[in-house]
PDB file of C-alpha atoms in Angstrom:
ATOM      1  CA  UNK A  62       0.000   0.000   0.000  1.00 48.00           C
ATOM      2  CA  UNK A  63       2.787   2.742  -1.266  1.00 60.00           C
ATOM      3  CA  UNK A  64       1.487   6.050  -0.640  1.00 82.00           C
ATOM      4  CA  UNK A  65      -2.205   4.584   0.272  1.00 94.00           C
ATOM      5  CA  UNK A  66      -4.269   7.087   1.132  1.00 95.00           C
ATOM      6  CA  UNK A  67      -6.185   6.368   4.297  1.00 94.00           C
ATOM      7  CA  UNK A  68      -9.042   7.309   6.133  1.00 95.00           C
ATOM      8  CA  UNK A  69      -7.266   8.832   8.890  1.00 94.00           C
ATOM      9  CA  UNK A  70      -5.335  11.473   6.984  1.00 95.00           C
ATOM     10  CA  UNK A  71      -8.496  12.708   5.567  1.00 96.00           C
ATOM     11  CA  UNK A  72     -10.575  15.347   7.536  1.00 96.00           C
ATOM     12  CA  UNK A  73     -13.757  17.616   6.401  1.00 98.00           C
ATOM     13  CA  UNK A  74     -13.036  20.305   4.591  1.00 98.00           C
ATOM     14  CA  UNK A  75      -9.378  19.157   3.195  1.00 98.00           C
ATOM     15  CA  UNK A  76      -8.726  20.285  -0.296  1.00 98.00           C
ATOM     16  CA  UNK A  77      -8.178  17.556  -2.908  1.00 98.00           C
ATOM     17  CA  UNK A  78      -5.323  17.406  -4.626  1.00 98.00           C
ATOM     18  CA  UNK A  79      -5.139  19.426  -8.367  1.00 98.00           C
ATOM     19  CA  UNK A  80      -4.924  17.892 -11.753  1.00 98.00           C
ATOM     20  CA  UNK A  81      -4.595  20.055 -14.775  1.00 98.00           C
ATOM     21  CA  UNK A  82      -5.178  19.527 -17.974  1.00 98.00           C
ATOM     22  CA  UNK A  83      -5.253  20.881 -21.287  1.00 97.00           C
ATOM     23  CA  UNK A  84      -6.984  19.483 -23.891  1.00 97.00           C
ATOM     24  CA  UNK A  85      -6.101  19.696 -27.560  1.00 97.00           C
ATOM     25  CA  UNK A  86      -8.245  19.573 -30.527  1.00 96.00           C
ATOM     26  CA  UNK A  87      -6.209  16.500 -30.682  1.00 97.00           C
ATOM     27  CA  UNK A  88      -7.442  15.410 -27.766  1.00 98.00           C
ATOM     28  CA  UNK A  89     -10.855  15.792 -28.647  1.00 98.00           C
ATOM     29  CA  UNK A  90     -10.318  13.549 -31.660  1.00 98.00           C
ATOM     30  CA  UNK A  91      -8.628  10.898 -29.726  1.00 98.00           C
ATOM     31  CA  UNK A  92     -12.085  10.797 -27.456  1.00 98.00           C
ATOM     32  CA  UNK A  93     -13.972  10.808 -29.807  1.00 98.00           C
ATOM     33  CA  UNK A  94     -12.705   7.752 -31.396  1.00 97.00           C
ATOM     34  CA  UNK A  95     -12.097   5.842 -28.284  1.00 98.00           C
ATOM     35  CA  UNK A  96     -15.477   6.473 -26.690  1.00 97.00           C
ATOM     36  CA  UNK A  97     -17.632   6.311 -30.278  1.00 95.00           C
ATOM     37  CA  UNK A  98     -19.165   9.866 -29.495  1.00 94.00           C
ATOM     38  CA  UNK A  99     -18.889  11.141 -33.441  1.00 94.00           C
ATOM     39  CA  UNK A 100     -20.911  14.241 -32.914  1.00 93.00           C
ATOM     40  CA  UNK A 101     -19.490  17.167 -34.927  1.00 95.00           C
ATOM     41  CA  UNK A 102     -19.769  19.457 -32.681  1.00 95.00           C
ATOM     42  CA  UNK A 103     -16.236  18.412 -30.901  1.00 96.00           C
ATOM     43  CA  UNK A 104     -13.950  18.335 -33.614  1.00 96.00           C
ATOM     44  CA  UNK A 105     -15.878  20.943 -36.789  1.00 96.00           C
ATOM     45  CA  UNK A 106     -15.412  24.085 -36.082  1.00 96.00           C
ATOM     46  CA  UNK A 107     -18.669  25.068 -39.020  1.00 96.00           C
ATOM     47  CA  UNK A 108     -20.716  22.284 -37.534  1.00 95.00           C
ATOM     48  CA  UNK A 109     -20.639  24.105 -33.948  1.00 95.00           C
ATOM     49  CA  UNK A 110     -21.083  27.367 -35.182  1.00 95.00           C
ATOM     50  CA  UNK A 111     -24.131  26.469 -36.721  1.00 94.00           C
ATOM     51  CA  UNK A 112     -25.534  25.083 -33.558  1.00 91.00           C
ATOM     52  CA  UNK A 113     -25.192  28.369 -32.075  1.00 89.00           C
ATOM     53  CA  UNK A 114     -22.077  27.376 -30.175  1.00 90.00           C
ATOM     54  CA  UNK A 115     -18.761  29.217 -30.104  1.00 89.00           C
ATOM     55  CA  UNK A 116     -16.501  26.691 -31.618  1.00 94.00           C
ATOM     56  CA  UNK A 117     -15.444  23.635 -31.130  1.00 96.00           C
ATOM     57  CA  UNK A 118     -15.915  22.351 -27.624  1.00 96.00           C
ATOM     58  CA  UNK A 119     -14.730  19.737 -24.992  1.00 97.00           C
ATOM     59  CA  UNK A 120     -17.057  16.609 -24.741  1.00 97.00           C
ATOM     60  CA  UNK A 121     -18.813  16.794 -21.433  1.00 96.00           C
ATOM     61  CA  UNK A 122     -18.419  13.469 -20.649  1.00 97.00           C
ATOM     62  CA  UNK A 123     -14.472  13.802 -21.137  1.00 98.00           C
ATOM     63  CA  UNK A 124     -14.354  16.220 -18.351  1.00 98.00           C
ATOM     64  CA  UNK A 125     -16.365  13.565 -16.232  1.00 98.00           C
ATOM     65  CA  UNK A 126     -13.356  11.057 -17.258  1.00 98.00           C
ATOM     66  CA  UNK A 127     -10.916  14.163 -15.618  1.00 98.00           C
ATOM     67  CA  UNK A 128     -12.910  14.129 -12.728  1.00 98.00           C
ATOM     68  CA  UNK A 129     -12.407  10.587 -12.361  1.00 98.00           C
ATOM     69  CA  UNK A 130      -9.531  10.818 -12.585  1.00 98.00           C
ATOM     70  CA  UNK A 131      -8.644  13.206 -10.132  1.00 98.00           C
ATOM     71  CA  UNK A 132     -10.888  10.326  -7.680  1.00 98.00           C
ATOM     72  CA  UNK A 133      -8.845   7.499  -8.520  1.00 98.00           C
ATOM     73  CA  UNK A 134      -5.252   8.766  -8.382  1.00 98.00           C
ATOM     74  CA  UNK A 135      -6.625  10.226  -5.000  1.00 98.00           C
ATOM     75  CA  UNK A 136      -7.933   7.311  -3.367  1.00 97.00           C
ATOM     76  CA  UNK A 137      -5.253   4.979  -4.734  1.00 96.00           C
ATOM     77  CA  UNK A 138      -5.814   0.786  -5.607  1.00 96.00           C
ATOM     78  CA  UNK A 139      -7.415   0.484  -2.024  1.00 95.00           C
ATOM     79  CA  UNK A 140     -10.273   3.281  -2.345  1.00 96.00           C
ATOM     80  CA  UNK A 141     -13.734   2.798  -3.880  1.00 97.00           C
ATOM     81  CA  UNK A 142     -15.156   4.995  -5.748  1.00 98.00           C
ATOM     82  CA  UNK A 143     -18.927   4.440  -5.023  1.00 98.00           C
ATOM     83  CA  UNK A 144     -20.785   7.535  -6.929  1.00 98.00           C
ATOM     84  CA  UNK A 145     -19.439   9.993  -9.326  1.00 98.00           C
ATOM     85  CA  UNK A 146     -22.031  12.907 -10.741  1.00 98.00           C
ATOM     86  CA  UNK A 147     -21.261  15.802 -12.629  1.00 98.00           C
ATOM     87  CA  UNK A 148     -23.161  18.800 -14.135  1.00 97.00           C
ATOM     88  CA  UNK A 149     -21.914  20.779 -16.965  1.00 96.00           C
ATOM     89  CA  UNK A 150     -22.634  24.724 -16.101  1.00 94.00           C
ATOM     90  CA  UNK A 151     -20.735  25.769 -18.937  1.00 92.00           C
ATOM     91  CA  UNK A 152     -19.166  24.568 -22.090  1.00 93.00           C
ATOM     92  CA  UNK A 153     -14.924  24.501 -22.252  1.00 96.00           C
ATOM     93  CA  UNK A 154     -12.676  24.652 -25.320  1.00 95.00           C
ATOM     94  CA  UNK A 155      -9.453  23.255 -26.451  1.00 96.00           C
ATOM     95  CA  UNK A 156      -6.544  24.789 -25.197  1.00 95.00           C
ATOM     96  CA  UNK A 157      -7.601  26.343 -22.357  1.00 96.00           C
ATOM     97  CA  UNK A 158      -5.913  25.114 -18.701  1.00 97.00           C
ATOM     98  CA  UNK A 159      -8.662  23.381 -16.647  1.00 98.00           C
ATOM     99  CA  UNK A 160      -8.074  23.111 -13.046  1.00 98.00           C
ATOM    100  CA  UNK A 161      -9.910  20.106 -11.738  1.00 98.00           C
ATOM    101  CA  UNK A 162     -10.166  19.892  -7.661  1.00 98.00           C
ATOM    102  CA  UNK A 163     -12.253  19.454  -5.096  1.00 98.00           C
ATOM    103  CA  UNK A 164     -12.449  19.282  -1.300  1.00 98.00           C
ATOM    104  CA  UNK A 165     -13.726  16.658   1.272  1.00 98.00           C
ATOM    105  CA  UNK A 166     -17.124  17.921   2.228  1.00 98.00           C
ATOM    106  CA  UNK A 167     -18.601  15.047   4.754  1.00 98.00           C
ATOM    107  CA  UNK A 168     -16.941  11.957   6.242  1.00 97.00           C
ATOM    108  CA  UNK A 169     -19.614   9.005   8.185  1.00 96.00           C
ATOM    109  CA  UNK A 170     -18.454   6.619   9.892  1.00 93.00           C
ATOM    110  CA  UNK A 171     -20.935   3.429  10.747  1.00 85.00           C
ATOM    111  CA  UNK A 172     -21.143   1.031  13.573  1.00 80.00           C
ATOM    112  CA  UNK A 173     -19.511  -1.340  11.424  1.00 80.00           C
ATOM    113  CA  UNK A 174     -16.757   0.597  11.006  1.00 79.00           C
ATOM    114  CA  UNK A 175     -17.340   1.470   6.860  1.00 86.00           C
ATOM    115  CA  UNK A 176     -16.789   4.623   5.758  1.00 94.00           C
ATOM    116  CA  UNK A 177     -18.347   7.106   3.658  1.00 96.00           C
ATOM    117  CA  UNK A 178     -16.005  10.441   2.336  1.00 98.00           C
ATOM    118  CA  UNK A 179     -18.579  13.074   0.303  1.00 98.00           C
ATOM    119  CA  UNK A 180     -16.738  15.113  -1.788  1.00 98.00           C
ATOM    120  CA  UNK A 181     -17.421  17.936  -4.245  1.00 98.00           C
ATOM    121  CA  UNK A 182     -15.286  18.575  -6.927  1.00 98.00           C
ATOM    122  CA  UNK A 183     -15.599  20.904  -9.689  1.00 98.00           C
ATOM    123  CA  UNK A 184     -13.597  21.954 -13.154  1.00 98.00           C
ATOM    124  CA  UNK A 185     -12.641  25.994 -13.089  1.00 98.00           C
ATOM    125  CA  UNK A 186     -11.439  27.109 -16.466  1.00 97.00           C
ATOM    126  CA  UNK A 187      -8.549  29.908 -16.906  1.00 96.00           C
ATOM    127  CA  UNK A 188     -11.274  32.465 -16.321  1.00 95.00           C
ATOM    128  CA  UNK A 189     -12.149  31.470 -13.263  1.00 96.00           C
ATOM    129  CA  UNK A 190     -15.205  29.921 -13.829  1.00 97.00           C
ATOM    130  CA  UNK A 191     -16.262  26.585 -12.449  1.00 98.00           C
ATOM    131  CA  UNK A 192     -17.578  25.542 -16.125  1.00 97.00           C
ATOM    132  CA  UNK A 193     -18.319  21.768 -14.231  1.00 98.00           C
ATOM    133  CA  UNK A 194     -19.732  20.618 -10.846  1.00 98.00           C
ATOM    134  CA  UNK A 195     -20.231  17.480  -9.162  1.00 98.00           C
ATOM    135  CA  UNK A 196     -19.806  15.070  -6.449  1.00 98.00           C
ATOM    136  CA  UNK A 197     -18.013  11.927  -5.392  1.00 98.00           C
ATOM    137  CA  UNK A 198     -18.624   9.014  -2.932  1.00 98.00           C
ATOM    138  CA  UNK A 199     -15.790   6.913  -1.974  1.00 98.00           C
ATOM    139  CA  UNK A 200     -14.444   4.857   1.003  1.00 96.00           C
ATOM    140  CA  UNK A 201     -10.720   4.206   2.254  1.00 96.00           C
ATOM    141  CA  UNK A 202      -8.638   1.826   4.100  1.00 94.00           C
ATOM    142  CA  UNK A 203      -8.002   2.342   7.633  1.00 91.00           C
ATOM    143  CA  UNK A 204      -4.436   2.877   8.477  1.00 83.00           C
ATOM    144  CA  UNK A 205      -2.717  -0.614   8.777  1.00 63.00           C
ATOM    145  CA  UNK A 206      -1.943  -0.677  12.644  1.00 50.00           C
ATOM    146  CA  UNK A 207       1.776  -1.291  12.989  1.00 45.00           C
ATOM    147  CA  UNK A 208       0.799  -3.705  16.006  1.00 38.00           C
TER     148      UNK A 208
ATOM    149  CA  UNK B 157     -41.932  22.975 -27.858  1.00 79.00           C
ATOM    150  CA  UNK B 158     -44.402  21.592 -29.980  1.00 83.00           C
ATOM    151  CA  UNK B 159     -47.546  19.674 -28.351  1.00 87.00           C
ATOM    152  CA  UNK B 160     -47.101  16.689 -30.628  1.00 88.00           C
ATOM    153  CA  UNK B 161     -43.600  16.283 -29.769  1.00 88.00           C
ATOM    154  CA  UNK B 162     -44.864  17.125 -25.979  1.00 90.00           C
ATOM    155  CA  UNK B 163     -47.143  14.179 -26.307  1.00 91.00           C
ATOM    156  CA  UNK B 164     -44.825  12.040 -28.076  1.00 90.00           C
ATOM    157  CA  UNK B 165     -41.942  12.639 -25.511  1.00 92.00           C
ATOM    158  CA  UNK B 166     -44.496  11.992 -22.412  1.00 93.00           C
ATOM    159  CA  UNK B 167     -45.726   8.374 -24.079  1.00 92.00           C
ATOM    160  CA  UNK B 168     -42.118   7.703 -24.052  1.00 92.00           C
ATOM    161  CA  UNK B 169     -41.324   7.835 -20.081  1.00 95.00           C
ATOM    162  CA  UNK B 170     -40.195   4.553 -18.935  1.00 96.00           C
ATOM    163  CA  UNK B 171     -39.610   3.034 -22.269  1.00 95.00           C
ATOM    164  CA  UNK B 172     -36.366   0.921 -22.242  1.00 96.00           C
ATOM    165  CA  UNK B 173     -34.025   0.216 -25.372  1.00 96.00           C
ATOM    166  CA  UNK B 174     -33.184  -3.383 -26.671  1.00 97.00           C
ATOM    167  CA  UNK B 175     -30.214  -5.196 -24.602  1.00 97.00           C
ATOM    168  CA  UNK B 176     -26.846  -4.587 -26.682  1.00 98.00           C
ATOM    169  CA  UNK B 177     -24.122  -6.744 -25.013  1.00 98.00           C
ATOM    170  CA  UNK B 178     -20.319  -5.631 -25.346  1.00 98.00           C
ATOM    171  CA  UNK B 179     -17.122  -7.670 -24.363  1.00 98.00           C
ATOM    172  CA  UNK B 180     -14.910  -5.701 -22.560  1.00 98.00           C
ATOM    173  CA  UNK B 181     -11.139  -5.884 -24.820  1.00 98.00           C
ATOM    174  CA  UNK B 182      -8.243  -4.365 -23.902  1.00 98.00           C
ATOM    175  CA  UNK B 183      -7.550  -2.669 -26.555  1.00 98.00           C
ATOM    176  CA  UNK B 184     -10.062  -0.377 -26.544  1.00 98.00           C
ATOM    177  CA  UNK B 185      -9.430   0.113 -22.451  1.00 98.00           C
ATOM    178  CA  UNK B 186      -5.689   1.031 -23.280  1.00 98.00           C
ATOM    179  CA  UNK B 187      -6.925   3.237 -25.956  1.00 98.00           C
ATOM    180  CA  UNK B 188      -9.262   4.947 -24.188  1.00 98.00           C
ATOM    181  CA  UNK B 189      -7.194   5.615 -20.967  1.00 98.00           C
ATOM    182  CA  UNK B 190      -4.305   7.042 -23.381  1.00 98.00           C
ATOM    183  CA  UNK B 191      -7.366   9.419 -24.850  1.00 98.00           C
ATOM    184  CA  UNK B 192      -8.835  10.497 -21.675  1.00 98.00           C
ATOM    185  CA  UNK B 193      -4.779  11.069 -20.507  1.00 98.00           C
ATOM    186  CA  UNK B 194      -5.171   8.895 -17.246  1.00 98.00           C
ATOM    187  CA  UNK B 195      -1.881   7.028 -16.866  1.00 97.00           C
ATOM    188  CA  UNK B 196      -2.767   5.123 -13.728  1.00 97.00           C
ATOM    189  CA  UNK B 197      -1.384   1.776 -14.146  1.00 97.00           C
ATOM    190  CA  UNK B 198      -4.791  -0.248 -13.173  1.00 98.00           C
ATOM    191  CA  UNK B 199      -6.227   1.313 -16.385  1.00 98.00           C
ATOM    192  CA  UNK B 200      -2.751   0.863 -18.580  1.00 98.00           C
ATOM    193  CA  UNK B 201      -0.215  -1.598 -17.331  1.00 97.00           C
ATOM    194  CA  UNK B 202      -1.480  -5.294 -17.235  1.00 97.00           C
ATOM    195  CA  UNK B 203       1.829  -6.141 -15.827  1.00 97.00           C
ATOM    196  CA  UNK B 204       1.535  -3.659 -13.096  1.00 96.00           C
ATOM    197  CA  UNK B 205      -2.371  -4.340 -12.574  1.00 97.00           C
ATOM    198  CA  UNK B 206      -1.908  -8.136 -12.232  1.00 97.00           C
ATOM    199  CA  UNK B 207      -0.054  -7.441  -9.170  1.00 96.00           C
ATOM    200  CA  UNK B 208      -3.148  -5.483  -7.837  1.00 96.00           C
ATOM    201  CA  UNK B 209      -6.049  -6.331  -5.755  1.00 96.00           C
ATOM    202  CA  UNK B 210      -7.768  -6.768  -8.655  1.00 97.00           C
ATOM    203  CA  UNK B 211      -5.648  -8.949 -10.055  1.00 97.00           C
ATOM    204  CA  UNK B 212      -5.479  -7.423 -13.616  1.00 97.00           C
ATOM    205  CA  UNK B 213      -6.547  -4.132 -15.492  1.00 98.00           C
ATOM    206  CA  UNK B 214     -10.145  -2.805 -14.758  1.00 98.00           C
ATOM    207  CA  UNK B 215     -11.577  -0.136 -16.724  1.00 98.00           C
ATOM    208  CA  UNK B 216     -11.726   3.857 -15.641  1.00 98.00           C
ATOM    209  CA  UNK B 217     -14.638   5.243 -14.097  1.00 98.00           C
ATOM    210  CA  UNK B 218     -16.246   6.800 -17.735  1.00 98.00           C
ATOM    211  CA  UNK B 219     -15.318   3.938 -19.953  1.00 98.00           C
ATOM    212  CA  UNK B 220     -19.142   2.529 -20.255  1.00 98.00           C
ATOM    213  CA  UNK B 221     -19.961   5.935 -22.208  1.00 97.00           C
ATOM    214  CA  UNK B 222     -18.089   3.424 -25.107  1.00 98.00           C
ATOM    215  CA  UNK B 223     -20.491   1.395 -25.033  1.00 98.00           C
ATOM    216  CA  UNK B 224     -23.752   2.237 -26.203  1.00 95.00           C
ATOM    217  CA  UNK B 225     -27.113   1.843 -25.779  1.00 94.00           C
ATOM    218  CA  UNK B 226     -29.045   0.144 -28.943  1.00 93.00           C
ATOM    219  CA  UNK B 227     -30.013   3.309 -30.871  1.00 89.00           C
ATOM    220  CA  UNK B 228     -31.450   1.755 -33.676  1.00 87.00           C
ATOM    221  CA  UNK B 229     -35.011   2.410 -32.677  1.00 83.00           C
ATOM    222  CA  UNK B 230     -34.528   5.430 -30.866  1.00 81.00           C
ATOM    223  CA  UNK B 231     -36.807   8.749 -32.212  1.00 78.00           C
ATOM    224  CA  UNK B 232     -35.034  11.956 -32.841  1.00 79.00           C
ATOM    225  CA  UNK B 233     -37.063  15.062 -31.740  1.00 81.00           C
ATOM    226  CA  UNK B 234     -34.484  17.886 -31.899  1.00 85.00           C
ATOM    227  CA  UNK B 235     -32.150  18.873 -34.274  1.00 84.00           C
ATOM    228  CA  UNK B 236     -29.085  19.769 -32.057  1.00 87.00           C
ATOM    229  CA  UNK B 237     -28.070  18.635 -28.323  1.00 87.00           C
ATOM    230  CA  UNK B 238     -25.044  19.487 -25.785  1.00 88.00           C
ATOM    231  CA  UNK B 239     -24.716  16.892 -23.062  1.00 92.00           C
ATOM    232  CA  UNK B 240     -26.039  18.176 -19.601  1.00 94.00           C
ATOM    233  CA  UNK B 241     -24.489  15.627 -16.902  1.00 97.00           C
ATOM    234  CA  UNK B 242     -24.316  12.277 -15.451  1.00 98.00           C
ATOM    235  CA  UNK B 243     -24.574  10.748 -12.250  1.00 98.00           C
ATOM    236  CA  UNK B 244     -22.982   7.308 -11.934  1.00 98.00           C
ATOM    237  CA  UNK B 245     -23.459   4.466  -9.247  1.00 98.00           C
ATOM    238  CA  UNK B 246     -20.373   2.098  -9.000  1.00 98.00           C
ATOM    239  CA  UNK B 247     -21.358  -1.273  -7.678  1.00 98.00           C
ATOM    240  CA  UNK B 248     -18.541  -3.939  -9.278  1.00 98.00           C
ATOM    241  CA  UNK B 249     -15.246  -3.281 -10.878  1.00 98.00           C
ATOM    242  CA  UNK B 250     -15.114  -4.378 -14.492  1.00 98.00           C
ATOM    243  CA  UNK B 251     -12.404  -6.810 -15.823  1.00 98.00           C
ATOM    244  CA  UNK B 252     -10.976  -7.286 -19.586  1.00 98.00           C
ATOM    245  CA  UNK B 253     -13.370  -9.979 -20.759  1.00 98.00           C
ATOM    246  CA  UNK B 254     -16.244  -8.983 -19.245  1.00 98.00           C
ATOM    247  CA  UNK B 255     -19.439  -9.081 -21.040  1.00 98.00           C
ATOM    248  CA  UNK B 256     -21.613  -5.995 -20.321  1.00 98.00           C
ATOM    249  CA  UNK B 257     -24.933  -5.925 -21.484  1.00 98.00           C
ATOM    250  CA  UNK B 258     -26.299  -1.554 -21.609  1.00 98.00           C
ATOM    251  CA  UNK B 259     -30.134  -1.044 -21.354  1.00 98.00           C
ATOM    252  CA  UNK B 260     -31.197   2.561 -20.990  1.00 97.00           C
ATOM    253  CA  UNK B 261     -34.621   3.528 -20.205  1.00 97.00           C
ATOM    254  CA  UNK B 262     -35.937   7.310 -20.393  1.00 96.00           C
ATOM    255  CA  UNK B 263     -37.252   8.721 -16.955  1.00 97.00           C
ATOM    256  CA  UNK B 264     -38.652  11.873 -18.117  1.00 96.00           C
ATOM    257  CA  UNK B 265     -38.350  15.405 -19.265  1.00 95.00           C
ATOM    258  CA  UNK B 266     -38.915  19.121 -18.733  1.00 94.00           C
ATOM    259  CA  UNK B 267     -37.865  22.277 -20.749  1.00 92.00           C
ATOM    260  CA  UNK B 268     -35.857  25.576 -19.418  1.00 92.00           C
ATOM    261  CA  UNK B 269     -35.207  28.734 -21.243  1.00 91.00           C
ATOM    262  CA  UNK B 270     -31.216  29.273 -21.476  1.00 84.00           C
ATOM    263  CA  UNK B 271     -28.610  30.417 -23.449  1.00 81.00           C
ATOM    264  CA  UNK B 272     -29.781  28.108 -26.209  1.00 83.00           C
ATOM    265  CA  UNK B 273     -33.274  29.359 -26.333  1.00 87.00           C
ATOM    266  CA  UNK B 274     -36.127  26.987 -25.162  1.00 89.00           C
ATOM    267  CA  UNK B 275     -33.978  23.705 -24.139  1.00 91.00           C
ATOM    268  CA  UNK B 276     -35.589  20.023 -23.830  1.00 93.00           C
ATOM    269  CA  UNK B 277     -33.841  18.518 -20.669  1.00 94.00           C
ATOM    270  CA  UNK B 278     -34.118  14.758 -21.619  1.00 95.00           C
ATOM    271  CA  UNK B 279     -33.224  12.297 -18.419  1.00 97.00           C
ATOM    272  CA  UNK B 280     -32.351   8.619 -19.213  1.00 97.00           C
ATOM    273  CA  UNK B 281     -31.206   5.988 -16.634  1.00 98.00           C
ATOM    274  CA  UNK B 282     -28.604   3.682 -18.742  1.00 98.00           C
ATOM    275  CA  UNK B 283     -27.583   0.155 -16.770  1.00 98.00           C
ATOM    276  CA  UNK B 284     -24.556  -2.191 -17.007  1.00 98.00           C
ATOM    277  CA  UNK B 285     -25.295  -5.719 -16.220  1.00 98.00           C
ATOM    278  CA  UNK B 286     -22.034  -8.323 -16.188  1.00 98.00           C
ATOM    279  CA  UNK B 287     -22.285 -11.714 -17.769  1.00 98.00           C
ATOM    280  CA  UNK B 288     -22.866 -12.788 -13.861  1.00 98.00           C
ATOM    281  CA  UNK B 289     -26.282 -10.803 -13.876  1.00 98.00           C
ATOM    282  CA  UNK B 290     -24.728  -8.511 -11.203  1.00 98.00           C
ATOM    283  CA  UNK B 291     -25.645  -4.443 -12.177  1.00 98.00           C
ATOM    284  CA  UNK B 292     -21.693  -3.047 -12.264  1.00 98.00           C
ATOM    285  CA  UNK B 293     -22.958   0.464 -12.801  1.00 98.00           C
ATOM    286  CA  UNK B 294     -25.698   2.771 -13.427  1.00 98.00           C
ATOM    287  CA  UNK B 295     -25.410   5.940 -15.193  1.00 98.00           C
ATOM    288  CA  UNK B 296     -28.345   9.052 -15.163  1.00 98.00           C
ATOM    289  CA  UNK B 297     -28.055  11.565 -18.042  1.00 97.00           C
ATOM    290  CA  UNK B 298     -29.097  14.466 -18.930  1.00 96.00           C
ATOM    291  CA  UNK B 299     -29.054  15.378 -22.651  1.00 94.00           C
ATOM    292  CA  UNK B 300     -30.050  18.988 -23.119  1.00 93.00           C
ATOM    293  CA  UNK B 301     -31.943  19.155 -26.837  1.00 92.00           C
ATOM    294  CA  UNK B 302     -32.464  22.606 -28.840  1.00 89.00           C
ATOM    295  CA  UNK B 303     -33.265  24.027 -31.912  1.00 88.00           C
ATOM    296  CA  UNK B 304     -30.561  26.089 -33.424  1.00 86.00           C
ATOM    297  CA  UNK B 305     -31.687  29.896 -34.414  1.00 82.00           C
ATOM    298  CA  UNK B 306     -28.677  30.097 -37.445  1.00 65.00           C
TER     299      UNK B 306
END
């Protein structure tokens, strides 16, 4: 368990670690073939416009994969990840630096000793706006006891 | 939005789509860790994963939106759509080999004046079932449908 996160170096209201990312246009095209999602709107630049939308943008459901992955590199091989939600506020485009984070916003422990950790995480763009919201359930290990 | 489409949309609640089973290849897990640029080794290394509690590479937390419902008799209302969320349930990890079977069933709908003009909020509950009958996942979505004004 290298570097295991457990439950007892969590508390409420601890910030999650940050991942950034940056996603190309080259990005976008990678997604879209790896997932199957062919709509236009991610990788042709006319085709968006004339939906009304800026430009090319990020697939939503490629930001939930970044907050997943700011989940699982947190709670390491040992943590579950029990519910992941996410709402889109606002669209993103290529090239700009997301900051994906969160902090620890409830921990329950039960008689049984299993754990619950609520978390909400969000995706802020480079203007400052949190573009995506959501929330995670997981539960950890408890600290292997030495004795 | 128009009534008939109204009335079309609300005879539609709880409808399901037809079973489409996948198997779950490696391949397309390495590929689609590499695309979503998630280098943890339980998603990418088999070497590395086999020496895991799981015993072997098990797939990242988004890679069921790969696999699709059966579209094939799904109706199209709207001409355009952005994608408005998702809230997934985790219940089993899923293993290379694994045959998942996706059913989706729409839950229902209501409409919101936005940015886009009058949007269609369209709510779907999709399932993953394992080739062991047990439900590995459940994902809610909400697909946000529009007509575009250009």
């Amino acid at each position: 368990m290298l570097n295991q996160l457990c439950l007892e170096d969590i508390k409420i209201g601890m910030n999650l670690p940050i991942l950034k990312k940056k996603a190309t246009s080259q990005q976008l095209v990678m997604y879209a073939g790896a997932s199957g999602d062919y709509y236009q709107i991610h990788y042709d630049q006319d085709y968006a416009k004339s939906n009304d939308l800026p430009g090319i943008i990020i697939h939503g459901a490629l930001k939930n994969a970044f907050l997943g992955q700011l989940i699982t590199d947190w709670i390491g091989e040992y943590g579950n990840l029990l519910e992941l939600s996410v709402q889109y506020r606002g669209m993103d485009v290529p090239e700009d630096e997301l900051t994906i984070t969160g902090i620890v916003s409830n921990i329950k422990v039960d008689s049984n000793k299993s754990n619950t950790v609520y978390c909400d995480i969000w995706i802020e763009n480079s203007s400052g706006k949190k573009s995506t919201i959501g929330k995670a359930i997981v539960n950890l290990p408890y600290q292997k006891r030495s004795k | 939005m128009e009534d008939s489409i109204k009335k079309a949309l609300n005879e539609y609640i709880g409808s399901e789509t037809k079973a489409v089973t996948y198997e779950v290849e490696l391949g397309a897990v390495l590929k689609f860790s590499k695309a979503i640029g998630d280098d943890n080794p339980i998603f990418t290394n088999p070497k590395l994963a086999r020496t895991s509690r799981y015993r072997g590479i098990i797939t990242p937390p988004t890679f069921l939106r790969s696999m699709f419902h059966d579209s094939s008799e799904e109706k199209i209302f709207f001409a355009a759509g952005v994608d408005g969320g998702s809230e997934w349930k985790y219940f089993e990890p899923i293993y290379i080999g694994d045959k998942i079977t996706v059913i989706k069933k729409f839950i229902d709908f209501f409409t919101k004046d936005g940015s886009l003009g009058e949007m269609v909020f369209q709510v779907n509950e999709i399932r993953y079932i394992n080739q062991f009958n047990q439900i590995v996942a459940t994902q809610r979505t909400t697909g946000i449908s529009y007509e575009p004004k250009k």
